Coordinates of C-alpha atoms in Angstrom, one line a residue:
M28 CA -9.7 -0.3 120.3
A29 CA -9.3 0.8 116.6
M30 CA -12.7 -0.6 115.7
T31 CA -14.3 1.4 118.6
G32 CA -12.6 4.6 117.6
Q33 CA -13.6 4.1 114.0
S34 CA -17.2 3.4 115.1
S35 CA -17.4 6.5 117.3
C36 CA -16.0 8.6 114.5
S37 CA -18.5 7.4 111.9
S38 CA -21.4 8.0 114.4
M39 CA -20.5 11.6 114.8
S40 CA -23.1 14.1 113.5
N41 CA -22.1 16.6 110.8
H42 CA -22.6 19.4 113.4
T43 CA -20.1 17.7 115.8
K44 CA -17.6 17.2 113.0
E45 CA -17.8 20.8 112.0
R46 CA -17.3 21.9 115.6
V47 CA -14.2 19.7 115.8
T48 CA -12.8 21.1 112.6
M49 CA -13.5 24.7 113.9
A50 CA -11.7 24.0 117.1
K51 CA -8.7 22.4 115.3
V52 CA -8.4 25.4 112.9
T53 CA -8.7 27.9 115.7
L54 CA -5.9 26.2 117.7
E55 CA -3.7 25.8 114.7
N56 CA -4.1 29.5 113.8
F57 CA -3.5 30.7 117.3
Y58 CA -0.1 29.0 117.6
S59 CA 0.9 29.6 114.0
N60 CA 0.2 33.3 114.5
L61 CA 2.4 33.4 117.6
I62 CA 5.3 31.9 115.7
A63 CA 4.7 34.2 112.7
Q64 CA 4.6 37.3 115.0
H65 CA 7.9 36.3 116.7
E66 CA 9.6 35.7 113.3
E67 CA 8.3 39.1 111.9
R68 CA 9.6 40.9 115.0
E69 CA 13.0 39.2 114.5
M70 CA 13.1 40.2 110.9
R71 CA 12.3 43.8 111.6
Q72 CA 15.1 43.9 114.2
Q73 CA 17.5 42.4 111.7
K74 CA 16.4 44.9 109.0
L75 CA 17.0 47.8 111.5
E76 CA 20.6 46.5 112.3
K77 CA 21.4 46.2 108.6
V78 CA 20.2 49.7 107.8
M79 CA 22.2 51.2 110.7
D80 CA 25.3 49.4 109.5
Q81 CA 24.8 50.7 106.0
E82 CA 24.3 54.2 107.3
G83 CA 27.5 53.9 109.4
L84 CA 25.9 55.1 112.6
V85 CA 28.0 55.4 115.8
D86 CA 27.1 53.4 118.9
E87 CA 25.2 56.2 120.6
E88 CA 23.1 56.8 117.4
K89 CA 22.4 53.1 117.2
R90 CA 21.3 53.0 120.8
I91 CA 18.8 55.8 120.2
R92 CA 17.5 54.2 117.0
R93 CA 17.1 50.8 118.8
S94 CA 15.2 52.5 121.6
Q95 CA 12.8 54.2 119.2
H96 CA 12.3 50.9 117.4
A97 CA 11.5 49.1 120.7
R98 CA 8.9 51.8 121.6
K99 CA 7.3 51.2 118.2
E100 CA 7.2 47.4 118.8
T101 CA 5.6 48.0 122.2
E102 CA 3.0 50.3 120.6
F103 CA 2.4 47.7 117.9
L104 CA 1.7 45.0 120.4
R105 CA -0.7 47.2 122.3
L106 CA -2.5 48.3 119.1
K107 CA -2.7 44.7 117.9
R108 CA -4.7 43.8 121.0
T109 CA -7.3 46.6 120.2
R110 CA -10.2 45.5 118.2
L111 CA -10.5 47.4 114.9
G112 CA -14.0 47.8 113.5
L113 CA -16.2 49.7 111.2
E114 CA -16.8 52.3 113.8
D115 CA -13.2 53.4 113.6
F116 CA -13.7 54.7 110.0
E117 CA -15.9 57.4 108.5
S118 CA -17.3 56.4 105.1
L119 CA -16.9 59.2 102.6
K120 CA -17.9 57.9 99.3
V121 CA -18.4 54.7 97.2
I122 CA -15.6 54.6 94.6
G123 CA -16.1 51.1 93.1
R124 CA -18.5 48.3 92.8
G125 CA -18.2 44.7 91.6
A126 CA -20.1 41.5 91.6
F127 CA -19.1 40.5 95.2
G128 CA -18.9 43.8 97.1
E129 CA -17.8 47.4 96.8
V130 CA -15.0 49.8 97.6
R131 CA -15.4 53.0 99.7
L132 CA -13.2 55.9 100.4
V133 CA -13.0 56.1 104.2
Q134 CA -11.1 58.1 106.8
K135 CA -9.7 56.7 110.0
K136 CA -11.1 58.7 112.8
D137 CA -8.1 58.8 115.1
T138 CA -5.4 59.6 112.6
G139 CA -7.3 61.3 109.7
H140 CA -5.6 59.0 107.2
V141 CA -7.7 58.2 104.1
Y142 CA -7.9 54.6 102.8
A143 CA -9.8 52.5 100.3
M144 CA -12.1 50.1 102.2
K145 CA -13.0 46.9 100.2
I146 CA -16.2 45.4 101.6
L147 CA -17.2 41.8 100.8
R148 CA -20.5 40.3 102.1
K149 CA -19.9 36.9 103.8
A150 CA -23.2 35.6 102.5
D151 CA -22.1 36.3 98.9
M152 CA -18.8 34.6 99.5
L153 CA -20.5 31.5 100.8
E154 CA -23.3 31.5 98.2
K155 CA -20.9 31.9 95.3
E156 CA -18.1 29.7 96.8
Q157 CA -15.6 32.6 96.8
V158 CA -14.0 31.8 100.2
G159 CA -10.8 30.5 98.6
H160 CA -10.6 33.6 96.4
I161 CA -10.9 36.2 99.1
R162 CA -8.5 34.2 101.3
A163 CA -5.9 34.2 98.6
E164 CA -6.3 38.0 98.1
R165 CA -5.9 38.7 101.8
D166 CA -2.9 36.4 102.1
I167 CA -0.9 37.8 99.2
L168 CA -1.6 41.4 100.3
V169 CA -0.1 40.4 103.7
E170 CA 3.0 38.8 102.1
A171 CA 3.6 41.2 99.1
D172 CA 5.3 44.3 100.4
S173 CA 6.2 46.1 97.2
L174 CA 6.0 49.5 95.5
W175 CA 4.3 47.7 92.7
V176 CA 1.4 46.2 94.7
V177 CA -1.4 48.1 96.4
K178 CA -0.6 48.1 100.2
M179 CA -3.0 46.6 102.7
F180 CA -2.9 48.1 106.2
Y181 CA -5.7 46.2 108.0
S182 CA -8.2 43.5 107.5
F183 CA -11.1 42.6 109.8
Q184 CA -14.6 41.3 109.9
D185 CA -18.0 41.5 111.6
K186 CA -20.9 39.1 111.4
M187 CA -22.0 40.5 108.0
N188 CA -18.9 41.5 106.1
L189 CA -15.2 41.2 105.4
Y190 CA -13.1 44.4 105.2
L191 CA -9.8 45.1 103.6
I192 CA -8.3 48.5 104.4
M193 CA -5.9 49.5 101.6
E194 CA -4.0 52.5 100.5
F195 CA -6.2 54.9 98.5
L196 CA -4.8 55.4 95.0
P197 CA -6.4 58.6 93.7
G198 CA -5.4 58.1 90.0
G199 CA -8.2 55.6 89.5
D200 CA -7.6 52.5 87.3
M201 CA -6.4 51.8 83.8
M202 CA -9.9 50.9 82.6
T203 CA -11.2 54.3 83.4
L204 CA -8.2 55.9 81.7
L205 CA -8.7 53.8 78.6
M206 CA -12.4 54.7 78.6
K207 CA -11.5 58.5 78.7
K208 CA -9.0 58.2 75.8
D209 CA -9.8 56.6 72.4
T210 CA -6.3 55.1 72.3
L211 CA -2.9 55.8 73.9
T212 CA 0.2 56.9 72.1
E213 CA 3.0 54.3 71.7
E214 CA 5.1 56.4 74.1
A215 CA 2.4 56.3 76.8
S216 CA 1.7 52.6 76.1
Q217 CA 5.5 51.9 76.5
F218 CA 5.5 53.6 79.9
Y219 CA 2.4 51.7 81.3
I220 CA 3.4 48.3 79.8
A221 CA 6.9 48.7 81.1
E222 CA 5.7 49.5 84.6
T223 CA 3.2 46.6 84.5
V224 CA 6.0 44.3 83.5
L225 CA 7.9 45.2 86.6
A226 CA 4.7 44.9 88.7
I227 CA 3.9 41.4 87.4
D228 CA 7.5 40.3 87.8
S229 CA 7.4 41.4 91.5
I230 CA 4.7 38.9 92.3
H231 CA 6.2 36.2 90.1
Q232 CA 9.3 36.5 92.2
L233 CA 7.2 35.7 95.3
G234 CA 6.0 32.5 93.6
F235 CA 2.5 33.8 92.7
I236 CA 0.6 33.9 89.4
H237 CA -2.0 36.7 89.3
R238 CA -4.3 35.1 86.6
D239 CA -6.5 38.2 86.4
I240 CA -4.3 40.8 84.8
K241 CA -6.7 43.3 83.1
P242 CA -7.1 47.1 83.0
D243 CA -9.5 47.1 86.0
N244 CA -6.8 45.7 88.2
L245 CA -4.0 48.2 87.2
L246 CA -4.4 51.1 89.6
L247 CA -2.7 54.5 89.4
D248 CA -1.2 56.3 92.3
S249 CA -1.2 60.0 93.0
R250 CA 1.7 60.5 90.5
G251 CA 0.2 58.2 87.8
H252 CA 2.3 55.2 88.4
V253 CA 1.0 51.6 88.2
K254 CA 0.2 49.3 91.1
L255 CA -1.3 45.8 90.9
S256 CA -4.6 45.1 92.7
D257 CA -7.3 42.5 93.1
F258 CA -5.6 39.2 93.9
G259 CA -8.8 37.2 94.4
L260 CA -7.8 34.8 91.6
C261 CA -4.1 34.6 92.4
T262 CA -2.6 31.2 92.7
G263 CA 0.6 29.6 93.9
L264 CA -0.2 29.9 97.6
K265 CA -2.3 27.2 99.3
R266 CA -4.9 24.5 98.6
A267 CA -7.5 26.8 100.1
H268 CA -6.9 29.3 97.3
R269 CA -7.9 27.0 94.3
T270 CA -10.8 28.1 92.1
E271 CA -13.1 26.7 89.5
F272 CA -13.8 30.3 88.3
Y273 CA -12.8 29.8 84.6
K274 CA -15.2 26.9 84.0
N275 CA -18.3 29.1 84.1
L276 CA -18.9 30.6 80.6
N277 CA -22.6 30.1 80.4
H278 CA -23.8 33.7 80.7
S279 CA -24.5 36.1 77.9
L280 CA -23.9 39.8 77.6
P281 CA -26.3 42.6 76.7
S282 CA -27.9 42.2 73.3
D283 CA -26.4 45.4 72.0
F284 CA -22.9 44.2 72.5
T285 CA -22.3 43.3 68.9
F286 CA -19.3 43.5 66.6
N287 CA -20.6 42.1 63.3
N288 CA -19.6 44.2 60.3
M289 CA -18.2 47.0 62.4
N290 CA -15.1 49.0 61.7
S291 CA -12.5 49.6 64.4
K292 CA -14.0 53.0 65.5
R293 CA -17.5 51.5 66.1
K294 CA -16.0 48.5 67.8
A295 CA -14.1 50.8 70.2
E296 CA -17.3 52.8 70.9
T297 CA -19.4 49.7 71.6
W298 CA -16.6 48.2 73.8
K299 CA -16.4 51.3 75.9
R300 CA -20.1 51.6 76.2
N301 CA -20.5 48.1 77.6
R302 CA -17.1 47.8 79.4
R303 CA -18.3 49.0 82.8
Q304 CA -21.2 46.6 82.9
L305 CA -18.8 43.7 82.3
A306 CA -16.7 44.8 85.3
F307 CA -19.8 44.8 87.5
S308 CA -21.1 41.3 86.5
T309 CA -20.1 38.0 88.1
V310 CA -19.1 36.8 84.7
G311 CA -16.6 39.6 84.0
T312 CA -14.8 39.3 80.7
P313 CA -12.7 36.4 79.4
D314 CA -11.0 38.7 76.9
Y315 CA -7.7 38.8 78.8
I316 CA -7.5 35.2 79.8
A317 CA -4.8 33.0 78.2
P318 CA -5.9 30.0 76.2
E319 CA -4.0 27.5 78.4
V320 CA -6.0 28.7 81.4
F321 CA -9.2 27.8 79.6
M322 CA -7.9 24.4 78.8
Q323 CA -7.6 23.4 82.5
N324 CA -4.5 21.2 81.6
G325 CA -2.1 23.2 83.8
Y326 CA -0.4 26.5 83.2
N327 CA 2.3 28.7 84.7
K328 CA 3.2 32.4 85.2
L329 CA 3.4 32.9 81.4
C330 CA -0.4 33.3 81.4
D331 CA 0.1 36.7 82.9
W332 CA 2.2 37.9 80.0
W333 CA -0.5 36.8 77.5
S334 CA -2.9 39.1 79.4
L335 CA -0.5 42.0 79.2
G336 CA -0.3 41.5 75.4
V337 CA -4.1 41.9 75.2
I338 CA -3.9 45.1 77.3
M339 CA -1.2 46.5 75.1
Y340 CA -3.4 45.8 72.0
E341 CA -6.3 47.5 73.7
M342 CA -4.2 50.6 74.5
L343 CA -3.1 51.0 70.9
I344 CA -6.2 49.9 69.0
G345 CA -9.0 50.9 71.3
Y346 CA -10.5 47.5 72.2
P347 CA -9.1 44.0 73.0
P348 CA -8.5 41.7 70.1
F349 CA -11.0 39.0 71.0
C350 CA -14.0 41.0 72.1
S351 CA -17.3 39.5 70.9
E352 CA -21.0 39.5 71.5
T353 CA -20.9 36.7 74.1
P354 CA -18.3 35.1 76.4
Q355 CA -18.7 31.9 74.4
E356 CA -17.7 33.7 71.2
T357 CA -14.8 35.5 73.0
Y358 CA -13.7 32.1 74.3
R359 CA -13.8 30.6 70.7
K360 CA -11.7 33.6 69.4
V361 CA -9.1 33.2 72.2
M362 CA -8.8 29.5 71.5
N363 CA -8.4 30.2 67.7
W364 CA -6.1 33.2 68.2
Q365 CA -3.9 32.2 65.2
E366 CA -6.8 33.2 63.0
T367 CA -8.5 35.9 65.1
L368 CA -5.6 38.0 66.4
T369 CA -5.4 40.6 63.6
F370 CA -4.6 44.3 63.4
P371 CA -7.1 46.7 61.7
P372 CA -5.4 48.6 58.9
E373 CA -7.3 51.8 59.8
V374 CA -5.4 52.0 63.1
P375 CA -1.7 51.9 62.2
I376 CA 0.8 50.9 64.8
S377 CA 4.6 50.4 64.6
E378 CA 6.1 47.0 63.7
K379 CA 7.9 47.0 67.1
A380 CA 4.5 47.3 68.9
K381 CA 3.0 44.5 66.7
D382 CA 6.0 42.3 67.2
L383 CA 5.8 42.6 71.0
I384 CA 2.0 41.9 71.1
L385 CA 2.5 38.8 69.0
R386 CA 5.4 37.7 71.3
F387 CA 3.0 38.1 74.3
C388 CA 0.0 36.4 72.6
C389 CA 1.4 33.2 71.1
E390 CA 2.0 29.6 72.1
E391 CA 3.0 29.2 75.7
E392 CA 6.4 27.6 74.9
H393 CA 7.3 30.4 72.5
R394 CA 6.0 33.3 74.6
I395 CA 8.3 36.1 75.6
G396 CA 9.2 35.9 79.3
A397 CA 9.7 32.1 79.2
T398 CA 13.4 32.5 79.8
G399 CA 12.9 35.3 82.4
V400 CA 11.7 38.9 82.6
E401 CA 15.0 40.2 81.1
D402 CA 13.8 38.8 77.8
I403 CA 10.8 41.2 77.9
K404 CA 12.7 44.2 79.3
G405 CA 15.2 43.9 76.4
N406 CA 12.6 43.9 73.7
A407 CA 13.0 46.6 71.0
F408 CA 9.6 48.2 71.9
F409 CA 11.1 49.2 75.3
E410 CA 14.2 50.9 73.8
G411 CA 15.2 53.9 76.0
V412 CA 13.3 52.7 79.1
D413 CA 15.2 53.3 82.4
Y414 CA 13.7 50.5 84.5
D415 CA 15.7 51.3 87.6
H416 CA 14.3 54.8 87.8
I417 CA 11.0 54.6 86.0
R418 CA 8.9 55.0 89.1
E419 CA 10.9 58.2 90.2
R420 CA 10.2 59.9 86.9
P421 CA 7.0 61.7 85.7
A422 CA 4.2 59.4 84.5
A423 CA 3.1 59.4 80.8
I424 CA -0.2 61.0 81.8
P425 CA 0.0 63.2 84.9
I426 CA -2.6 62.9 87.7
E427 CA -4.0 66.0 89.2
I428 CA -4.9 65.6 92.9
K429 CA -6.8 68.5 94.5
S430 CA -7.5 67.3 98.0
I431 CA -7.4 64.5 100.6
D432 CA -10.6 63.0 99.3
D433 CA -10.3 63.8 95.6
T434 CA -12.2 61.1 93.7
S435 CA -12.4 62.9 90.3
N436 CA -10.6 59.9 88.6
F437 CA -13.4 57.5 89.7
D438 CA -16.9 56.9 88.4
E439 CA -19.9 58.1 90.4
F440 CA -21.7 55.4 92.3
P441 CA -25.0 55.6 94.3
D442 CA -24.8 54.6 98.0
S443 CA -25.8 51.1 98.9
D444 CA -27.1 49.2 101.9
I445 CA -24.1 46.8 102.2
L446 CA -23.3 48.0 105.7
Q447 CA -26.9 47.6 106.9
P448 CA -27.8 44.4 108.8
T449 CA -30.6 42.3 107.4
G450 CA -32.2 39.0 108.2
T451 CA -31.5 37.6 104.7
F452 CA -28.7 38.6 102.4
L453 CA -28.8 40.2 98.9
I454 CA -26.8 38.5 96.3
V455 CA -26.2 40.6 93.1
T456 CA -25.4 38.1 90.3
N457 CA -25.5 40.6 87.5
I458 CA -25.6 44.4 87.8
S459 CA -28.3 44.6 85.1
A460 CA -30.4 41.8 86.5
A461 CA -32.8 41.8 89.5
P462 CA -31.2 41.0 92.9
V463 CA -31.4 37.5 94.1
V464 CA -32.1 36.9 97.8
S465 CA -29.8 34.3 99.3
N466 CA -31.2 31.5 101.5
H467 CA -28.5 32.1 104.0
S468 CA -30.1 33.4 107.2
E469 CA -28.0 35.2 109.9
A470 CA -28.1 31.9 111.9
D471 CA -26.8 29.9 109.0
L472 CA -23.9 32.4 108.5
K473 CA -23.0 32.3 112.1
N474 CA -22.6 28.5 111.9
K475 CA -20.3 28.8 108.9
D476 CA -18.4 31.7 110.1
W477 CA -15.4 29.6 111.2
V478 CA -14.3 29.5 107.5
F479 CA -13.2 33.1 107.9
I480 CA -11.0 32.4 110.9
N481 CA -7.7 34.3 111.0
Y482 CA -8.9 37.0 108.5
T483 CA -7.9 39.8 110.8
Y484 CA -4.5 41.6 110.1
K485 CA -2.7 44.7 111.1
R486 CA 0.4 46.0 109.3
F487 CA 3.3 47.2 111.5
E488 CA 3.9 50.2 109.4
G489 CA 0.3 51.1 109.3
L490 CA -0.2 51.1 113.1
T491 CA 3.1 52.8 114.0
A492 CA 3.2 55.6 111.3
R493 CA 1.4 58.5 112.9
G494 CA 0.5 61.5 110.7
A495 CA 2.5 60.4 107.7
I496 CA 0.0 61.8 105.3
P497 CA 1.3 62.2 101.7
S498 CA 2.0 65.7 100.6
Y499 CA -0.8 65.6 98.0
M500 CA -3.3 65.0 100.8
K501 CA -2.3 68.0 102.9
T502 CA -4.7 70.4 101.2
G503 CA -8.0 70.9 103.0
K504 CA -11.1 69.1 101.9
R505 CA -13.0 70.5 99.0

């Protein structure tokens, strides 16, 4: 009998094996979702009871609150059964573009709420083997419910694209802020680094390592406070999230991206001129990556603190410490950081700031944060920081928001055809290079579509909060 079963299994075609796998994944996801939904509902009920006890409500007030909560749960179940799609949103403007997709400012038609919609082409994900990355991003955004992490309200898909509907943070990102300013003061740097410490610690407490901490991924909300974004390289979740991303260092940057015999002012100017192009390319920049990540011998959450040290250096000096003409040269500098991590005398900074940067960017076993985040928070550079109330206080650099769709803190981007159906799919491998047409036809994509099963998500708060538009959005459109 065993031989017969073995024989029939080996004689199965690849198509049949894939169909079996698809059916297995579909069933597993169906039942795991049912269990998860029940557990989430129980947790919300327990949270409600705890809050009511803390508020000291009398029985009649508790009954009214429970009744209101039950109505919300019923509405949530009804809305979860509705199919959310692209037609439910009005696209207002492209506010970001990267190697694997773009971000648009959109407005939900039924509520008028404004969101940031991240769009990823499925063909790109398959072509560039990014399925694990985008699965990790979606999963951590579902699990991480924190003031320090950009909130995701919905995710859905169609035959062409994956969509993440996230809160719109009108302050832009730290990269844009750093490109507007030559350098930041130590007081401003203290504020942003302190908030980023708390943001990174919030995901470490959930058991995740971000692995891609850089200015592009530090977003600013309407009041100028930091939130972490872009968890496509986050690890610590599941086998499906593993990536070989850091092994590909065989691309070169534009020929004018040189630093030989330059002073710090010219280095900063050249870095800023080419920084946006780096953000658009599939290569990105290895400037912020810790040496142990490159070595592929295993690493832990301390790699995120190294990246923060590099960002702090860039805030104060005007460019990161290891920037070079090519990724290979940057890699060489990172790996030889003991010789290459220097401070230019023409840009003086305090000894406290230098000391903290060198505590972040050092051997893994001696790195600050190895014994816990309190080690970082207690550093002399952060003297006077009130961590408990930092988010309630004014930001170092105020953000001016004029209207519901104010995008003045974002770069201008031309519209694209990412939402247009085509028979073949465009793969942009480098923003400066000619587009490469993928071999994935629509039929091919349909056959592989099962890898995106269970991507759809709807957040309870997002579906049941009606008309809760932030005060800065209540002004009419420009």
